[in-house]
Amino acid sequence: MADVKAESLTKIFGTRNSEVYAVNSLDIDIRDGEFVVFVGPSGSGKTTFLRLVAGLEVATSGHIFIGGQDVTTRHPRARRVAMVFQDYALYPHMSVRENLSFALRNLKYPRREIEARVQQVAAMLQIDMLLARKPRELSGGQRQRVAVGRAIVRNPEVYLFDEPLSNLDAKLRTQMRVELAQLHHQLQTTTIYVTHDQVEAMTLGERIVLMNDGVIQQVGTARQIYEEPQSIFVAGFIGAPPMNMLDGELSRNGSGQLCAQFGDRQLELPGKFAASYGKQLDKPVVLGLRPEHISGSNGRDPGGSGIQVPVRPTVVEMLGEYILAYFEFGGTLLTAKLDPDVDCRVGETIELTLNLDKMHLFEPETGRVIPPGNETWPGQPNDCIIAAHNDRTRR
Ligand SMILES: Nc1ncnc2c1ncn2[C@@H]1O[C@H](COP(=O)(O)OP(=O)(O)OP(=O)(O)O)[C@@H](O)[C@H]1O
Ligand SMILES: [Mg+2]
């Protein structure tokens, strides 16, 4: 078991004329035994980071430490890491037993110990009845188990998983996800797991590292990333359907109440935001509100401190567990995730409640969050006097 640390880790591909910063000045401290998930869009540098840790790529600059040792220039074999590749990379001409034992045979382990370890790992992963088969005689899920087993038999200090579930169908994916979580619980080995699937990231990761363009955008627990996104990028990447983003401006009304204008719509903001957001007066802002923080009251008193707005949905999708309603608001198409019993029909006006206590404000220029304040604002709701507005449509 070992911790993993990257310091200003950079990998540049290409020549002087066309350089790609696949990983750019990456700093991260992964604790011994921790399960960390790297998530991000395609090309964000996730695989390159894993390959740098594994020693399959040479860093352009910066350092990697495993268990306190600087391994930046060490051969992959000397790093005690095991990587599970997206395409499993099983040896097609070898049986499952031979695939599992290959690394140990190379390391000249005694035959009896190899056999014992292979049996133990095969039993753990429930592939012991498949030991004589070749990879082509296995299903996708079984191959995936063999690939994981091949990593486990080596008893590494660090597991590196590169999108190991992406070739599986949705049901098997969920099953294997739970199995991987159980496996980690059992083995408690440091694990770095790469995926572009936010559900995998949120459910597996003790911490999530969100990458874009080779740069870490945010590191945190699933709850922190979901509840306190530090940028528009993070807010939009985590959560499905994605967070609604409204371009607008802030102002105060006659009695000092902070308001926001989005196209032809204006909203009074909860008093708790007054102290910090009050500094943004007349500046453009982006207001983020997740679809699940817009609710349909269905005629009942919604309670809480939400603001009720009449809207007319243009599309309504019934998904059994919930309804997705799409509607225009201040020039932007928004999505609401409503309870399935809400009576919501295309073209018919419905009162929806925006739970602005849950909103986020961002600076449009930098994309960074404007941190909310905690002080309460004494002003009463009144007419809003809004200086200007911005009715750009985001989608
Ligand atoms: N061997 C290489 N030569 C040149 N460019 C490369 C090489 N490997 C990766 N890149 C580039 O580095 C960037 C990061 O690639 P990487 O494979 O790490 O992304 P990723 O986050 O794993 O993406 P995906 O989700 O598609 O697997 C991309 O722009 C990619 O084109
Ligand atoms: Mg990749």
Coordinates of N, CA and C in Angstrom, one line a residue, residues 18-188:
S18 N 3.4 22.1 -33.0 CA 2.1 21.7 -32.5 C 2.2 20.9 -31.2
E19 N 2.2 21.6 -30.1 CA 2.3 21.0 -28.8 C 1.0 20.8 -28.2
V20 N 0.8 19.6 -27.6 CA -0.4 19.4 -26.8 C 0.0 19.2 -25.3
Y21 N -0.5 20.0 -24.5 CA -0.3 19.8 -23.1 C -1.4 18.8 -22.6
A22 N -1.0 17.5 -22.7 CA -2.0 16.5 -22.3 C -2.2 16.6 -20.7
V23 N -1.2 16.8 -20.0 CA -1.3 17.0 -18.5 C -0.4 18.2 -18.2
N24 N -1.1 19.2 -17.5 CA -0.4 20.5 -17.4 C -0.3 20.9 -15.9
S25 N 0.9 20.8 -15.4 CA 1.2 21.3 -14.0 C 0.3 20.7 -13.0
L26 N 0.1 19.4 -13.1 CA -0.9 18.7 -12.2 C -0.3 18.4 -10.8
D27 N -1.0 18.9 -9.8 CA -0.6 18.6 -8.4 C -1.7 17.8 -7.7
I28 N -1.4 16.7 -7.2 CA -2.4 15.9 -6.4 C -1.7 15.0 -5.4
D29 N -2.4 14.9 -4.3 CA -1.9 14.0 -3.2 C -2.9 13.0 -2.9
I30 N -2.7 11.7 -3.3 CA -3.6 10.7 -3.1 C -3.2 9.8 -1.9
R31 N -4.1 9.7 -0.9 CA -3.7 9.1 0.3 C -3.6 7.6 0.1
D32 N -2.8 7.0 1.0 CA -2.7 5.5 1.1 C -4.1 4.9 1.3
G33 N -4.5 4.0 0.4 CA -5.8 3.3 0.5 C -7.0 4.1 -0.1
E34 N -6.7 5.2 -0.6 CA -7.8 6.1 -1.1 C -8.3 5.6 -2.5
F35 N -9.6 5.8 -2.8 CA -10.1 5.5 -4.1 C -10.4 6.9 -4.7
V36 N -9.6 7.3 -5.7 CA -9.8 8.6 -6.3 C -10.2 8.4 -7.8
V37 N -11.2 9.1 -8.2 CA -11.7 9.0 -9.6 C -11.3 10.2 -10.4
F38 N -10.6 10.0 -11.5 CA -10.4 11.2 -12.4 C -11.5 11.1 -13.4
V39 N -12.2 12.2 -13.6 CA -13.3 12.3 -14.5 C -13.1 13.6 -15.4
G40 N -13.6 13.5 -16.6 CA -13.5 14.7 -17.5 C -13.8 14.3 -18.9
P41 N -14.0 15.3 -19.8 CA -14.4 15.0 -21.1 C -13.2 14.3 -21.9
S42 N -13.5 13.8 -23.1 CA -12.6 13.1 -23.9 C -11.4 14.1 -24.2
G43 N -10.2 13.6 -24.1 CA -9.0 14.4 -24.4 C -8.6 15.3 -23.2
S44 N -9.1 15.1 -22.0 CA -8.8 16.0 -20.9 C -7.5 15.6 -20.2
G45 N -6.9 14.4 -20.6 CA -5.6 14.1 -20.0 C -5.7 13.0 -19.0
K46 N -6.8 12.3 -18.9 CA -7.0 11.3 -17.8 C -6.1 10.1 -18.0
T47 N -6.1 9.5 -19.3 CA -5.3 8.3 -19.6 C -3.8 8.7 -19.5
T48 N -3.5 9.9 -20.0 CA -2.1 10.3 -19.9 C -1.6 10.3 -18.5
F49 N -2.4 10.9 -17.6 CA -2.0 10.9 -16.2 C -1.8 9.5 -15.6
L50 N -2.7 8.6 -15.9 CA -2.6 7.2 -15.5 C -1.3 6.6 -16.0
R51 N -1.0 6.8 -17.3 CA 0.1 6.2 -17.9 C 1.4 6.8 -17.4
L52 N 1.4 8.1 -16.9 CA 2.5 8.7 -16.3 C 2.8 8.0 -14.9
V53 N 1.7 7.7 -14.2 CA 1.9 7.1 -12.9 C 2.4 5.7 -13.1
A54 N 1.9 5.0 -14.2 CA 2.3 3.6 -14.4 C 3.7 3.6 -15.0
G55 N 4.2 4.7 -15.5 CA 5.6 4.7 -16.1 C 5.5 4.3 -17.6
L56 N 4.3 4.3 -18.2 CA 4.2 4.0 -19.6 C 4.4 5.3 -20.5
E57 N 4.4 6.4 -19.8 CA 4.8 7.7 -20.5 C 5.9 8.3 -19.6
V58 N 6.8 9.1 -20.3 CA 7.8 9.8 -19.6 C 7.4 11.2 -19.4
A59 N 7.4 11.7 -18.2 CA 7.0 13.1 -17.9 C 7.9 14.1 -18.6
T60 N 7.3 15.2 -19.1 CA 8.1 16.2 -19.7 C 8.7 17.0 -18.6
S61 N 8.0 17.3 -17.5 CA 8.5 17.9 -16.3 C 7.7 17.5 -15.1
G62 N 8.2 17.8 -13.9 CA 7.5 17.5 -12.7 C 7.8 16.1 -12.2
H63 N 7.2 15.7 -11.1 CA 7.6 14.5 -10.4 C 6.4 13.6 -10.0
I64 N 6.6 12.3 -9.9 CA 5.6 11.4 -9.3 C 6.3 10.7 -8.2
F65 N 5.6 10.6 -7.1 CA 6.1 9.9 -5.9 C 5.1 8.8 -5.6
I66 N 5.6 7.6 -5.4 CA 4.7 6.5 -4.9 C 5.3 6.0 -3.6
G67 N 4.5 6.0 -2.6 CA 5.0 5.5 -1.2 C 6.2 6.4 -0.8
G68 N 6.2 7.7 -1.2 CA 7.3 8.6 -0.7 C 8.5 8.5 -1.6
Q69 N 8.6 7.6 -2.5 CA 9.8 7.5 -3.4 C 9.5 8.2 -4.7
D70 N 10.5 8.9 -5.2 CA 10.4 9.6 -6.5 C 10.6 8.5 -7.6
V71 N 9.5 8.2 -8.3 CA 9.6 7.2 -9.3 C 9.5 7.7 -10.7
T72 N 9.7 9.1 -10.8 CA 9.5 9.8 -12.1 C 10.2 9.1 -13.3
T73 N 11.4 8.6 -13.0 CA 12.2 8.1 -14.1 C 12.3 6.5 -14.0
R74 N 11.6 5.9 -13.1 CA 11.7 4.5 -12.9 C 10.9 3.7 -13.9
H75 N 11.4 2.5 -14.2 CA 10.8 1.6 -15.1 C 9.4 1.2 -14.5
P76 N 8.4 0.9 -15.4 CA 7.1 0.5 -14.9 C 7.2 -0.6 -13.9
R77 N 8.0 -1.6 -14.2 CA 8.1 -2.8 -13.3 C 8.6 -2.5 -11.9
A78 N 9.3 -1.4 -11.8 CA 9.8 -1.0 -10.5 C 8.9 -0.2 -9.7
R79 N 7.6 0.0 -10.2 CA 6.7 1.0 -9.5 C 5.7 0.3 -8.7
R80 N 5.5 -1.0 -8.8 CA 4.5 -1.8 -8.0 C 3.1 -1.3 -8.2
V81 N 2.8 -0.9 -9.4 CA 1.4 -0.5 -9.8 C 0.9 -1.5 -10.8
A82 N -0.4 -1.7 -10.8 CA -1.0 -2.6 -11.8 C -2.1 -1.8 -12.5
M83 N -2.1 -1.9 -13.8 CA -3.1 -1.1 -14.6 C -4.1 -2.0 -15.3
V84 N -5.3 -1.6 -15.2 CA -6.4 -2.3 -16.0 C -6.8 -1.4 -17.1
F85 N -6.6 -1.9 -18.3 CA -6.9 -1.1 -19.5 C -8.3 -1.2 -20.0
Q86 N -8.7 -0.1 -20.7 CA -10.1 -0.1 -21.2 C -10.5 -1.3 -22.1
D87 N -9.5 -1.7 -22.9 CA -9.8 -2.8 -23.8 C -9.3 -4.2 -23.2
Y88 N -9.0 -4.1 -21.9 CA -8.6 -5.3 -21.1 C -7.2 -5.8 -21.4
A89 N -6.8 -5.7 -22.7 CA -5.5 -6.2 -23.1 C -5.1 -7.6 -22.6
L90 N -6.0 -8.5 -22.7 CA -5.7 -9.9 -22.3 C -4.9 -10.5 -23.4
Y91 N -4.1 -11.5 -23.1 CA -3.3 -12.2 -24.1 C -4.3 -13.2 -24.8
P92 N -4.6 -13.1 -26.0 CA -5.7 -13.9 -26.6 C -5.3 -15.4 -26.7
H93 N -4.0 -15.7 -26.9 CA -3.6 -17.1 -27.1 C -3.5 -17.8 -25.7
M94 N -3.6 -17.1 -24.6 CA -3.4 -17.7 -23.3 C -4.8 -18.0 -22.7
S95 N -4.8 -19.0 -21.8 CA -6.0 -19.3 -21.1 C -6.2 -18.3 -20.0
V96 N -7.3 -18.3 -19.3 CA -7.6 -17.4 -18.2 C -6.5 -17.6 -17.1
R97 N -6.2 -18.9 -16.9 CA -5.2 -19.2 -15.9 C -3.9 -18.6 -16.2
E98 N -3.5 -18.8 -17.5 CA -2.2 -18.3 -17.9 C -2.2 -16.7 -17.9
N99 N -3.3 -16.1 -18.3 CA -3.4 -14.7 -18.2 C -3.2 -14.2 -16.8
L100 N -3.8 -14.9 -15.9 CA -3.7 -14.5 -14.5 C -2.3 -14.7 -13.9
S101 N -1.7 -15.7 -14.3 CA -0.4 -16.1 -13.7 C 0.8 -15.5 -14.4
F102 N 0.6 -14.8 -15.6 CA 1.7 -14.4 -16.4 C 2.7 -13.5 -15.7
A103 N 2.2 -12.5 -15.0 CA 3.1 -11.6 -14.4 C 4.0 -12.3 -13.3
L104 N 3.3 -13.2 -12.6 CA 4.0 -13.9 -11.5 C 5.0 -14.8 -12.0
R105 N 4.7 -15.5 -13.2 CA 5.7 -16.4 -13.8 C 6.9 -15.6 -14.3
N106 N 6.6 -14.4 -14.8 CA 7.8 -13.5 -15.2 C 8.6 -13.1 -14.1
L107 N 8.0 -13.0 -12.9 CA 8.8 -12.6 -11.7 C 9.4 -13.8 -11.0
K108 N 9.2 -15.0 -11.6 CA 9.8 -16.2 -11.1 C 9.3 -16.6 -9.7
Y109 N 8.0 -16.4 -9.5 CA 7.4 -16.8 -8.3 C 7.4 -18.4 -8.3
P110 N 7.5 -19.0 -7.1 CA 7.4 -20.5 -7.0 C 6.0 -20.9 -7.6
R111 N 6.0 -22.0 -8.3 CA 4.8 -22.6 -8.9 C 3.7 -22.7 -8.0
R112 N 3.9 -23.2 -6.8 CA 2.9 -23.4 -5.8 C 2.2 -22.1 -5.4
E113 N 3.0 -21.1 -5.2 CA 2.5 -19.8 -4.8 C 1.6 -19.2 -5.9
I114 N 2.1 -19.4 -7.1 CA 1.4 -18.8 -8.2 C 0.0 -19.5 -8.3
E115 N 0.0 -20.8 -8.2 CA -1.3 -21.5 -8.3 C -2.2 -21.1 -7.1
A116 N -1.7 -20.9 -5.9 CA -2.5 -20.5 -4.8 C -3.1 -19.2 -5.0
R117 N -2.3 -18.2 -5.5 CA -2.8 -16.8 -5.7 C -3.8 -16.8 -6.8
V118 N -3.6 -17.5 -7.9 CA -4.5 -17.5 -9.0 C -5.9 -18.1 -8.5
Q119 N -5.8 -19.2 -7.8 CA -7.1 -19.8 -7.2 C -7.8 -18.8 -6.3
Q120 N -7.1 -18.1 -5.5 CA -7.7 -17.2 -4.5 C -8.4 -16.0 -5.2
V121 N -7.6 -15.5 -6.2 CA -8.2 -14.3 -6.9 C -9.4 -14.7 -7.8
A122 N -9.2 -15.9 -8.5 CA -10.3 -16.4 -9.3 C -11.6 -16.6 -8.5
A123 N -11.4 -17.2 -7.3 CA -12.6 -17.4 -6.4 C -13.2 -16.1 -6.0
M124 N -12.3 -15.1 -5.7 CA -12.8 -13.8 -5.3 C -13.6 -13.1 -6.3
L125 N -13.2 -13.3 -7.6 CA -13.9 -12.6 -8.7 C -14.9 -13.6 -9.4
Q126 N -15.1 -14.8 -8.8 CA -16.0 -15.7 -9.4 C -15.8 -16.1 -10.8
I127 N -14.5 -16.3 -11.1 CA -14.1 -16.8 -12.5 C -13.4 -18.1 -12.4
D128 N -13.5 -18.8 -11.2 CA -12.7 -20.0 -11.1 C -13.1 -21.1 -12.0
M129 N -14.4 -21.0 -12.4 CA -14.8 -22.1 -13.4 C -14.4 -21.8 -14.8
L130 N -13.8 -20.6 -15.0 CA -13.4 -20.2 -16.4 C -11.9 -20.3 -16.7
L131 N -11.2 -20.9 -15.7 CA -9.7 -20.8 -15.8 C -9.1 -21.5 -17.1
A132 N -9.8 -22.5 -17.6 CA -9.2 -23.2 -18.8 C -9.6 -22.5 -20.1
R133 N -10.5 -21.5 -20.0 CA -11.0 -20.9 -21.3 C -10.0 -19.8 -21.8
K134 N -10.1 -19.6 -23.1 CA -9.4 -18.5 -23.8 C -10.3 -17.2 -23.7
P135 N -9.7 -16.0 -23.8 CA -10.5 -14.8 -23.7 C -11.6 -14.7 -24.7
R136 N -11.4 -15.3 -25.9 CA -12.5 -15.2 -26.9 C -13.7 -16.0 -26.5
E137 N -13.5 -16.9 -25.6 CA -14.7 -17.8 -25.1 C -15.4 -17.1 -23.9
L138 N -15.0 -15.9 -23.6 CA -15.6 -15.2 -22.4 C -16.6 -14.0 -22.9
S139 N -17.5 -13.7 -22.0 CA -18.4 -12.5 -22.2 C -17.5 -11.3 -21.9
G140 N -18.1 -10.1 -22.2 CA -17.4 -8.9 -21.9 C -17.1 -8.7 -20.4
G141 N -18.2 -9.0 -19.6 CA -18.1 -8.9 -18.1 C -17.0 -9.9 -17.6
Q142 N -17.0 -11.1 -18.2 CA -16.0 -12.1 -17.7 C -14.6 -11.6 -18.0
R143 N -14.4 -11.1 -19.2 CA -13.1 -10.6 -19.6 C -12.6 -9.5 -18.7
Q144 N -13.6 -8.6 -18.4 CA -13.3 -7.5 -17.5 C -12.8 -8.0 -16.1
R145 N -13.5 -9.1 -15.6 CA -13.1 -9.7 -14.4 C -11.6 -10.3 -14.4
V146 N -11.3 -10.9 -15.6 CA -10.0 -11.5 -15.7 C -8.9 -10.3 -15.7
A147 N -9.3 -9.2 -16.4 CA -8.4 -8.1 -16.4 C -8.1 -7.6 -15.0
V148 N -9.2 -7.5 -14.2 CA -9.0 -7.0 -12.8 C -8.2 -8.1 -12.1
G149 N -8.5 -9.3 -12.3 CA -7.8 -10.4 -11.6 C -6.3 -10.4 -11.9
R150 N -6.0 -10.1 -13.1 CA -4.6 -10.1 -13.5 C -3.9 -9.0 -12.7
A151 N -4.6 -7.9 -12.4 CA -4.0 -6.8 -11.6 C -3.9 -7.2 -10.2
I152 N -4.9 -7.9 -9.7 CA -4.9 -8.3 -8.2 C -3.9 -9.3 -7.9
V153 N -3.6 -10.3 -8.7 CA -2.7 -11.3 -8.4 C -1.3 -10.7 -8.1
R154 N -1.0 -9.6 -8.7 CA 0.3 -9.0 -8.5 C 0.4 -8.3 -7.2
N155 N -0.7 -8.2 -6.5 CA -0.7 -7.6 -5.2 C 0.0 -6.2 -5.2
P156 N -0.4 -5.3 -6.1 CA 0.3 -4.1 -6.2 C 0.1 -3.1 -5.1
E157 N 0.8 -2.0 -5.1 CA 0.6 -1.0 -4.1 C -0.5 0.0 -4.6
V158 N -0.6 0.1 -5.9 CA -1.6 1.0 -6.4 C -2.3 0.4 -7.6
Y159 N -3.6 0.5 -7.7 CA -4.3 0.1 -8.9 C -4.6 1.3 -9.8
L160 N -4.4 1.1 -11.1 CA -4.8 2.1 -12.0 C -5.8 1.6 -13.0
F161 N -7.0 2.1 -13.0 CA -8.1 1.6 -13.8 C -8.4 2.7 -14.9
D162 N -8.3 2.3 -16.2 CA -8.6 3.2 -17.2 C -10.0 2.8 -17.9
E163 N -11.1 3.5 -17.5 CA -12.4 3.2 -18.0 C -12.7 1.7 -18.1
P164 N -12.5 0.9 -17.1 CA -12.6 -0.5 -17.2 C -14.0 -1.0 -17.6
L165 N -15.1 -0.2 -17.3 CA -16.4 -0.6 -17.5 C -17.1 -0.1 -18.8
S166 N -16.3 0.6 -19.6 CA -16.9 1.3 -20.7 C -17.4 0.4 -21.8
N167 N -16.9 -0.8 -21.9 CA -17.4 -1.8 -22.9 C -18.5 -2.6 -22.5
L168 N -19.0 -2.4 -21.3 CA -20.1 -3.3 -20.8 C -21.5 -2.6 -21.0
D169 N -22.5 -3.4 -21.1 CA -23.9 -2.8 -21.2 C -24.3 -2.3 -19.8
A170 N -25.3 -1.4 -19.9 CA -25.7 -0.6 -18.7 C -25.9 -1.5 -17.4
K171 N -26.5 -2.6 -17.6 CA -26.8 -3.4 -16.4 C -25.6 -4.0 -15.8
L172 N -24.7 -4.6 -16.7 CA -23.5 -5.2 -16.2 C -22.6 -4.1 -15.6
R173 N -22.6 -3.0 -16.2 CA -21.8 -1.8 -15.7 C -22.1 -1.5 -14.3
T174 N -23.4 -1.5 -14.0 CA -23.8 -1.1 -12.6 C -23.4 -2.3 -11.7
Q175 N -23.5 -3.5 -12.1 CA -23.2 -4.6 -11.3 C -21.6 -4.6 -11.0
M176 N -20.9 -4.4 -12.1 CA -19.4 -4.4 -11.9 C -18.9 -3.2 -11.1
R177 N -19.7 -2.1 -11.2 CA -19.3 -0.9 -10.4 C -19.4 -1.3 -8.9
V178 N -20.5 -1.9 -8.5 CA -20.7 -2.3 -7.1 C -19.7 -3.3 -6.7
E179 N -19.3 -4.2 -7.6 CA -18.3 -5.2 -7.3 C -16.9 -4.6 -7.1
L180 N -16.6 -3.6 -7.9 CA -15.3 -2.9 -7.8 C -15.3 -2.1 -6.4
A181 N -16.4 -1.5 -6.1 CA -16.5 -0.8 -4.8 C -16.3 -1.8 -3.6
Q182 N -16.9 -3.0 -3.7 CA -16.7 -4.0 -2.7 C -15.3 -4.5 -2.6
L183 N -14.7 -4.7 -3.8 CA -13.3 -5.1 -3.9 C -12.4 -4.2 -3.2
H184 N -12.6 -2.9 -3.4 CA -11.8 -1.9 -2.8 C -12.0 -1.9 -1.3
H185 N -13.2 -2.1 -0.9 CA -13.5 -2.1 0.5 C -12.7 -3.3 1.2
Q186 N -12.6 -4.4 0.4 CA -11.9 -5.6 0.9 C -10.4 -5.4 0.9
L187 N -9.9 -4.9 -0.2 CA -8.4 -4.8 -0.4 C -7.8 -3.6 0.2
Q188 N -8.6 -2.5 0.2 CA -8.1 -1.2 0.8 C -6.8 -0.8 0.1

